[in-house]
Coordinates of C-alpha atoms in Angstrom, one line a residue:
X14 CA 127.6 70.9 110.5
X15 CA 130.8 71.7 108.1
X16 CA 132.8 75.1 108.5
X17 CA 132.2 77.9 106.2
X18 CA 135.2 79.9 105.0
X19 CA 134.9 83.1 104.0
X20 CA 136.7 85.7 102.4
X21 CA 135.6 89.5 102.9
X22 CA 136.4 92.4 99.9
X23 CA 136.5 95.5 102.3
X24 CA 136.8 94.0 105.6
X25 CA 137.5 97.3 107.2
X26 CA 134.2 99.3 106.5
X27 CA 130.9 99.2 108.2
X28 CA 129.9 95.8 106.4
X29 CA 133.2 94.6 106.3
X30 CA 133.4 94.5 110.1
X31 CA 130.0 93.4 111.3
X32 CA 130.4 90.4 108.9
X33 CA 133.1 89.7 111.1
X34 CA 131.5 90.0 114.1
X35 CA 129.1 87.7 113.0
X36 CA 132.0 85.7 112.2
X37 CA 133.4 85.6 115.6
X38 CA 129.4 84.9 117.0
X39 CA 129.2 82.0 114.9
X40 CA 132.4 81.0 115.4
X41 CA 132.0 77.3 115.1
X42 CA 130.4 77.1 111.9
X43 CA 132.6 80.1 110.3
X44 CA 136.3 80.9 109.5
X45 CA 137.9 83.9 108.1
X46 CA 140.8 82.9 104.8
X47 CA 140.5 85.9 103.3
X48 CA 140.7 89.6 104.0
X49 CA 141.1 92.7 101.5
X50 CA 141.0 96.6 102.4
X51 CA 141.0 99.5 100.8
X52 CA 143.8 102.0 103.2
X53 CA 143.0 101.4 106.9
X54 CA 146.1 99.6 107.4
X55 CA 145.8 99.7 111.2
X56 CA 142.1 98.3 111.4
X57 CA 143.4 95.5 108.6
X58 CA 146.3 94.6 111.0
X59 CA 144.2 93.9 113.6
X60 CA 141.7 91.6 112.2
X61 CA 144.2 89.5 110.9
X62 CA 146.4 89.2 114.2
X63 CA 142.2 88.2 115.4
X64 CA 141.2 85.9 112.3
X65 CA 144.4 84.4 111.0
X66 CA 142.9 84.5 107.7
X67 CA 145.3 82.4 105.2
X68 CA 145.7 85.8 102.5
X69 CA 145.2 89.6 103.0
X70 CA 144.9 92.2 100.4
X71 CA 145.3 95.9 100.9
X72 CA 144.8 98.7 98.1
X73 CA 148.4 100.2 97.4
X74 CA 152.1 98.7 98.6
X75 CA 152.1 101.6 101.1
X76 CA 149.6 100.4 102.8
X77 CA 150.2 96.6 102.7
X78 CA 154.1 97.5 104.0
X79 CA 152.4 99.1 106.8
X80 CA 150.5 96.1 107.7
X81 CA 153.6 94.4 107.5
X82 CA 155.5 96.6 110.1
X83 CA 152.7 96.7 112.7
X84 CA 152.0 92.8 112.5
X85 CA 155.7 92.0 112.4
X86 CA 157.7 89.1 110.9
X87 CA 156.5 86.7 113.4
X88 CA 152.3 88.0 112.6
X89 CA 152.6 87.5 109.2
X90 CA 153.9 84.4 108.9
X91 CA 151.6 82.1 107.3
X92 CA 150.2 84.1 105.4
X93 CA 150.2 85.7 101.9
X94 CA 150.4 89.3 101.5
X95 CA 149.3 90.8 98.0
X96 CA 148.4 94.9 97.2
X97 CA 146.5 96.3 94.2
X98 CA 143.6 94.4 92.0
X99 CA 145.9 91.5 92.0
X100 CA 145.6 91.3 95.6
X101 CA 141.4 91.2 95.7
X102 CA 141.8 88.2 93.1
X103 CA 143.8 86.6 95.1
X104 CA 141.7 86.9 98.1
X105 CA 138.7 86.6 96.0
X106 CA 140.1 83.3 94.3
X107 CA 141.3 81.5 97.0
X108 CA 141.3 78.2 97.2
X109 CA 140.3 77.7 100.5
X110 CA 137.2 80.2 100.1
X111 CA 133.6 79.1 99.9
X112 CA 131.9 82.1 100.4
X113 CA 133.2 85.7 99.0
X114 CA 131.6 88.7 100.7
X115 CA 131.9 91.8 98.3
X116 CA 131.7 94.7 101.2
X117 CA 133.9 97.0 99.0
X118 CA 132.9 100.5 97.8
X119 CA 132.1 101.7 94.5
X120 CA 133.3 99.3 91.3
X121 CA 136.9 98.4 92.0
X122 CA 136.2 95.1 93.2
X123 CA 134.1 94.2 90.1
X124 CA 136.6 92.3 88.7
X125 CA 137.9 90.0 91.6
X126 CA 133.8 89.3 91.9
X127 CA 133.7 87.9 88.0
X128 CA 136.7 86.0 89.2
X129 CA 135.2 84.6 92.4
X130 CA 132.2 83.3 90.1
X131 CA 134.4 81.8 87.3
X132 CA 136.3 80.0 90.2
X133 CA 132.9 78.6 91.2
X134 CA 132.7 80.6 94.7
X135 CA 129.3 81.7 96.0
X136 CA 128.6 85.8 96.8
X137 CA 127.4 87.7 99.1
X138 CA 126.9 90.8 97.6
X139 CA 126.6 93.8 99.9
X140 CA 127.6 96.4 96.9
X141 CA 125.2 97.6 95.1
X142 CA 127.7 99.4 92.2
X143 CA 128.6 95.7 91.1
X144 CA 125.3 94.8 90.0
X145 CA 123.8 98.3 88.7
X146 CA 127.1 98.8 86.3
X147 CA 127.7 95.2 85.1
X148 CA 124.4 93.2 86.4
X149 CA 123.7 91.7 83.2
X150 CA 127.8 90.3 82.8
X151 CA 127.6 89.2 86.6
X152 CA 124.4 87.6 86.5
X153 CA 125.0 85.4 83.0
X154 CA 128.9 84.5 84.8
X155 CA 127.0 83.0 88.0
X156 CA 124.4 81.5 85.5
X157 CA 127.1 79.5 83.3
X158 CA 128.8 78.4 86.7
X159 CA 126.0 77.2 88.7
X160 CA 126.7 80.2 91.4
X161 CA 124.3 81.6 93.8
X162 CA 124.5 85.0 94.1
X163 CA 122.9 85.8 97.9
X164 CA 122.3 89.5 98.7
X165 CA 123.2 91.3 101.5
X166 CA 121.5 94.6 101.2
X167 CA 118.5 94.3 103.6
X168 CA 116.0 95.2 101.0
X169 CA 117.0 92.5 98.6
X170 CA 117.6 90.1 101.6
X171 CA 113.9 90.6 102.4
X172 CA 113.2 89.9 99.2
X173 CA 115.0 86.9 98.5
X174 CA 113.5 85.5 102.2
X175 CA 110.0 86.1 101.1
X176 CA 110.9 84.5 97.6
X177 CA 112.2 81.3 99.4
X178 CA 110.8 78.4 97.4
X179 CA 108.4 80.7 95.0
X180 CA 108.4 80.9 91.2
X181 CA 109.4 84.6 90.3
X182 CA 106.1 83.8 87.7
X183 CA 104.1 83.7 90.9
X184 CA 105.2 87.5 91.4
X185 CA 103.7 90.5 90.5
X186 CA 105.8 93.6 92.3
X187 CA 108.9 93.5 94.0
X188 CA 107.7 96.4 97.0
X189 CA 111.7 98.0 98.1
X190 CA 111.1 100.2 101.2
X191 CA 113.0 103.3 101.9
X192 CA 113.4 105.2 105.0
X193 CA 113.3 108.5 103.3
X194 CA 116.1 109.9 104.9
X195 CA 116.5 112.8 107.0
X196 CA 114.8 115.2 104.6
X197 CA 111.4 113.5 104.0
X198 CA 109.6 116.0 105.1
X199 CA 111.9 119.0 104.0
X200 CA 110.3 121.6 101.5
X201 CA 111.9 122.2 98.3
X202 CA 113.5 125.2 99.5
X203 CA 114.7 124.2 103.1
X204 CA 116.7 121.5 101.0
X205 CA 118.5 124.4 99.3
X206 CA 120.2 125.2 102.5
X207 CA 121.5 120.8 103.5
X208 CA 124.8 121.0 104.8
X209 CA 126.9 117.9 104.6
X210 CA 127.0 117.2 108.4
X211 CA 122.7 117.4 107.9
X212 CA 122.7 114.3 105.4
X213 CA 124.9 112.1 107.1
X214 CA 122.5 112.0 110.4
X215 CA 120.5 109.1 109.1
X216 CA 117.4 108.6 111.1
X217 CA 117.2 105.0 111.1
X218 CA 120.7 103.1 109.8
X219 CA 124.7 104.2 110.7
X220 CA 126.6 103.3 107.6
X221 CA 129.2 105.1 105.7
X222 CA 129.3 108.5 104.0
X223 CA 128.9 107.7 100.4
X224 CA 125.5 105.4 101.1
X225 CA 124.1 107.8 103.8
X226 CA 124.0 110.7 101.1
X227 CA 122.8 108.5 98.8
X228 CA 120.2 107.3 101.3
X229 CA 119.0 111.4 101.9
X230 CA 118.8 111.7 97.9
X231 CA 117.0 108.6 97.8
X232 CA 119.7 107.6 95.1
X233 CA 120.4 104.8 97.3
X234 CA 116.4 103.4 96.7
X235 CA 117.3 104.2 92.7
X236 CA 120.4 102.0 92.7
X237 CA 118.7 99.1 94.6
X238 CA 116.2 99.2 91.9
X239 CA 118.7 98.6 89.4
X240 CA 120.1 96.0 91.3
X241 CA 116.8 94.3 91.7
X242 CA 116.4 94.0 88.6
X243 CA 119.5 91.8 87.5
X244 CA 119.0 90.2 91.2
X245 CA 115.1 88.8 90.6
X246 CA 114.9 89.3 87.3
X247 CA 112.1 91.9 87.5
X248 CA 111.4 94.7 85.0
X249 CA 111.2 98.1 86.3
X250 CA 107.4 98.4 86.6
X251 CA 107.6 95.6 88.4
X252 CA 109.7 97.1 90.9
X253 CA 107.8 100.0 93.1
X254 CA 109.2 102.0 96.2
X255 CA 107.5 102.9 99.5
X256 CA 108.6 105.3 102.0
X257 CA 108.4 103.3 105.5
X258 CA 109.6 105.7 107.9
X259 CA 110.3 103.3 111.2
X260 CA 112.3 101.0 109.0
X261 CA 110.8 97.7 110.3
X262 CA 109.4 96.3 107.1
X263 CA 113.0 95.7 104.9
X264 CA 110.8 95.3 101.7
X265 CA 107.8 93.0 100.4
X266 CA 106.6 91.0 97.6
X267 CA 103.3 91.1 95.9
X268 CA 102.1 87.5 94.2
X269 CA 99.7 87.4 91.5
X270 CA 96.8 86.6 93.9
X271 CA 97.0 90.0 95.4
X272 CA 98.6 88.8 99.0
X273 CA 101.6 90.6 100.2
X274 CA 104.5 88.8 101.7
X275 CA 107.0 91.1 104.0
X276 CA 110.0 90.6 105.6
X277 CA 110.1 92.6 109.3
X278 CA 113.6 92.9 111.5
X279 CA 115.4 95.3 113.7
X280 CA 118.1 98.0 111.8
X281 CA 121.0 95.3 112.6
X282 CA 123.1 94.5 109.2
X283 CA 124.5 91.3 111.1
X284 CA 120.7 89.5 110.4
X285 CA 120.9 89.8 106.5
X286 CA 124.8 88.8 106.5
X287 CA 124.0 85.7 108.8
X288 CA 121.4 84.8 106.2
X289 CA 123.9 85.5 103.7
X290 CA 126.3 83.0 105.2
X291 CA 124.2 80.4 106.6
X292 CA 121.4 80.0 104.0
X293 CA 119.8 77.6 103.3
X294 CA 120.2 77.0 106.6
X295 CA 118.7 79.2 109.5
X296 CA 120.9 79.7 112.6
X297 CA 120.3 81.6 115.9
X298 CA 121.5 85.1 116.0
X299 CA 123.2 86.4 119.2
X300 CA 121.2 90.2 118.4
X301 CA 117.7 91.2 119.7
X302 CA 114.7 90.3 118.5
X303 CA 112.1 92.6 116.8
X304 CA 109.7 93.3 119.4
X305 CA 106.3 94.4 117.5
X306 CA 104.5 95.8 120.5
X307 CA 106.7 98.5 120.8
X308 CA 107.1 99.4 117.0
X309 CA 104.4 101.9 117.0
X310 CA 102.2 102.7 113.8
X311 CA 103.9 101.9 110.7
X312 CA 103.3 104.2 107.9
X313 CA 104.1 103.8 103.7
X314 CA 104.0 106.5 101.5
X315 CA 104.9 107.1 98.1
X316 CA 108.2 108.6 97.4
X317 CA 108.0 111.9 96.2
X318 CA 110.0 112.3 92.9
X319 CA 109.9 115.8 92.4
X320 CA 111.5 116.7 95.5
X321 CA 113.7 113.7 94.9
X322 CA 114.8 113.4 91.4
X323 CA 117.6 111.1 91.7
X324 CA 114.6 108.4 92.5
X325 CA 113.1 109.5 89.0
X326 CA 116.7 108.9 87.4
X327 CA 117.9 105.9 88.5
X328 CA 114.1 104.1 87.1
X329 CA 114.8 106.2 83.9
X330 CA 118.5 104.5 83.5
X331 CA 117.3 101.5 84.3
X332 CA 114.6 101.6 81.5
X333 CA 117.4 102.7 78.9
X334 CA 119.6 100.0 80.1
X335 CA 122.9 100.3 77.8
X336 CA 125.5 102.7 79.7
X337 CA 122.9 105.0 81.3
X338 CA 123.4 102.8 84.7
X339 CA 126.9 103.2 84.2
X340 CA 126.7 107.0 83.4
X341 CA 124.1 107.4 86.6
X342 CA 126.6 105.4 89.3
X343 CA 129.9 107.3 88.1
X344 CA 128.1 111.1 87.7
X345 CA 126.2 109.9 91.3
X346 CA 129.7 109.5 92.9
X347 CA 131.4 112.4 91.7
X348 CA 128.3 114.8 92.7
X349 CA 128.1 112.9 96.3
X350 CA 132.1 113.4 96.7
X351 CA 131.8 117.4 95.8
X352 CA 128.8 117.6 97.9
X353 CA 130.6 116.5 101.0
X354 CA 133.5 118.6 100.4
X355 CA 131.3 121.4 99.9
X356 CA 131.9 121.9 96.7
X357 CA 128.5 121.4 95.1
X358 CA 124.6 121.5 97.2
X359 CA 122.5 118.7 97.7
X360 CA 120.2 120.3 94.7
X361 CA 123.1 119.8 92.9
X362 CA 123.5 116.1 92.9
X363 CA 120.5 115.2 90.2
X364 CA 121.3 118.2 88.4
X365 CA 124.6 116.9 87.2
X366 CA 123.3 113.4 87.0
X367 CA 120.7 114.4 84.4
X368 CA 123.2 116.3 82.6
X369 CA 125.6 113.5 82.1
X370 CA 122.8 111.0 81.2
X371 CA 121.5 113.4 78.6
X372 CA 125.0 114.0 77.0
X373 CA 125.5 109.8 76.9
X374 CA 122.0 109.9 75.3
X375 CA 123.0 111.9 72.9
X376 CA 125.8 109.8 72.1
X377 CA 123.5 106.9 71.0
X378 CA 122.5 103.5 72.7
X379 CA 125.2 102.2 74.0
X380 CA 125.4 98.0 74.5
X381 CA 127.3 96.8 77.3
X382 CA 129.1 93.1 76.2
X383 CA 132.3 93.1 78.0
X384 CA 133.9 94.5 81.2
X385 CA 136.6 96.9 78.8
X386 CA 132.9 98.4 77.7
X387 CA 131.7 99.2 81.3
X388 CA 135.3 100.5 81.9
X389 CA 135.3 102.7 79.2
X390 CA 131.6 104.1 79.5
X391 CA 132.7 104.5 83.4
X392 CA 135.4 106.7 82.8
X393 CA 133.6 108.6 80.4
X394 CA 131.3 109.7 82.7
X395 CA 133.1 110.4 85.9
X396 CA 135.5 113.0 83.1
X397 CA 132.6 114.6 82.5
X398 CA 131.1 114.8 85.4
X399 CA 134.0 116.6 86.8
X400 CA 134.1 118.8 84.0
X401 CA 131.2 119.8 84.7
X402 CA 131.2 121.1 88.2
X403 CA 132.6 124.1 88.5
X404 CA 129.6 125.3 86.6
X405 CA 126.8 123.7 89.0
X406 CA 128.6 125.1 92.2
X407 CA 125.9 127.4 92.7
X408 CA 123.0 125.5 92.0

């Protein structure tokens, strides 16, 4: 069996750093030439000393130049050092590469990803922003170069496993499960009083701040959506959501006859990244297995939209297409950012979402053609968005 090599965009977050370990568990068939980070400079240091990856990548100079002085001249030799969006090309463009994993938050890795595509590199995509702001340019780039684009999200991972060697015309629904988050069963006025250390105690998953709010909003389930979309090629009725509380079914797939395929696993992110890495093949994982006699009931409910609006706006972006999932990722981050420093409620988040879609609706449709267009309509909308918090602090 040949060696994979594999470069990683944000190998210092939660995804970042269980793709490695399933590097390291798969360590015949796998090979790290490529790592990029945002700031953790320590964390960065150390996995390179560990994977000898050919290039590295950190955000700003600072941070590289700290990498440098922890690894010394003697650790870094070998290897090329960039900083900035010209270092994620480089990483993302290397020769060596086979596989890019995009594990980086938010957009700023969008580019390096168009780049990994035009220089014929398959993706694993564990970011969700790169799809739902730029999923029509991303998916017509891997189209014209023949590039598989193999999700990493464990919803769209189940997905794409129960799709294996089916027509997408044999499909009726695309079924995306959703925990609910810690607030499912929260009344209306009980979620007027979250506090940020309350939405980041996710019942199910341990990921990072951003997608854990997200995940308590069920903004998370609304981006996914999007992303399913450009990922299957699904309209948005054909895309439903179910609340599955014990988090054992990752998502299913309804075919025209009526039968349901689903995809069950434990909460362990290293299964959909091995899948990621190894497909088409299947390889043993060094994780347990999902024992189904001690799962318990499993229950699936609708989502509740009213209590969870953000749900409600991510389908009505998606519908609009244009900027609006542009306008809804950028006004989503700013409200998540004020809400954990306490600077706007939990209530608040769709409030200001809804504002800054209307005011882009009133603007006129919007097409999105070129990355400078998603650029522009993306700082647009995270401007106004923090315009408009200081009036929405008390929600």
């Amino acid at each position: 069996m040949s060696v994979k090599r594999i470069a990683i965009l944000g190998s210092t977050g939660s995804i970042g750093t269980t793709a490695l370990a399933v590097v390291e568990a798969n360590s015949d068939v796998l090979r790290v030439v490529g790592l990029a980070a945002g700031e953790n400079a320590g964390r960065l240091a150390e996995q390179a000393v560990r994977f000898r990856p050919s290039v590295i990548a950190m955000a700003t100079h600072n941070a590289l130049a700290e990498v440098e002085r922890t690894m010394g001249v003697d650790g870094t030799r070998g290897i090329s050092l960039h900083a900035g969006s010209e270092g994620l090309a480089a990483v993302a463009t290397h020769p060596e590469a086979d596989i890019v994993l995009c594990a980086s938050a938010g957009t700023s890795a969008l580019e390096a990803v168009l780049l990994a595509i035009e220089a014929g590199k398959t993706i694993a995509l564990a970011n969700k922003e790169v799809l739902v702001v730029a999923g029509g340019l991303v998916m017509d780039a891997a189209r014209r170069r023949g590039v598989a684009i193999l999700p990493v999200d464990s919803e769209h991972n189940a997905i794409h496993q129960c799709l294996h060697g089916r027509s997408v015309s044999d499909v009726r629904r695309l079924i995306l499960t959703a925990s609910g988050g810690p607030f499912r069963e929260w009344s209306t006025e009980r979620l007027k009083t979250v506090r940020p250390e309350d939405a980041l105690r996710h019942p199910t998953w341990n990921m990072g701040d951003k997608i854990t709010v997200d995940s308590a909003t069920l903004m998370n389930k609304g981006l996914e959506v999007i992303e399913a979309r450009w990922l299957f090629g699904m309209t948005a009725d054909e895309i439903d959501v179910l609340v599955h509380p014990q988090s054992v079914v990752h998502s299913m797939v309804e075919l025209r006859d009526g039968s349901v395929i689903a995809q069950l696993g434990i909460t362990n992110m290293q299964l959909p990244i091995q899948y990621a890495f190894s497909y088409p093949d299947r390889w043993n994982a060094s994780v347990e297995t999902l024992d189904l006699s001690s799962c318990g009931p499993l229950e699936f409910h609708q989502p509740d939209f009213e209590r969870f609006p953000c749900l409600g706006l991510a389908y009505r972006a998606l519908r609009t297409e244009g900027a609006l999932p542009i306008v809804l990722n950028a006004a989503n981050e700013v409200a998540v950012s004020a809400f954990l420093e306490g600077k706007l409620p939990l209530i608040g988040i769709p409030v200001l979402i809804e504002r800054a879609l209307n005011a882009r609706t009133n603007m006129g449709k919007t097409p999105i053609r070129t990355l400078a267009e998603v650029r522009d309509v993306d700082h647009w909308a995270h401007e106004f968005s923090r315009d408009l918090l200081p009036e929405l602090q008390s929600v």
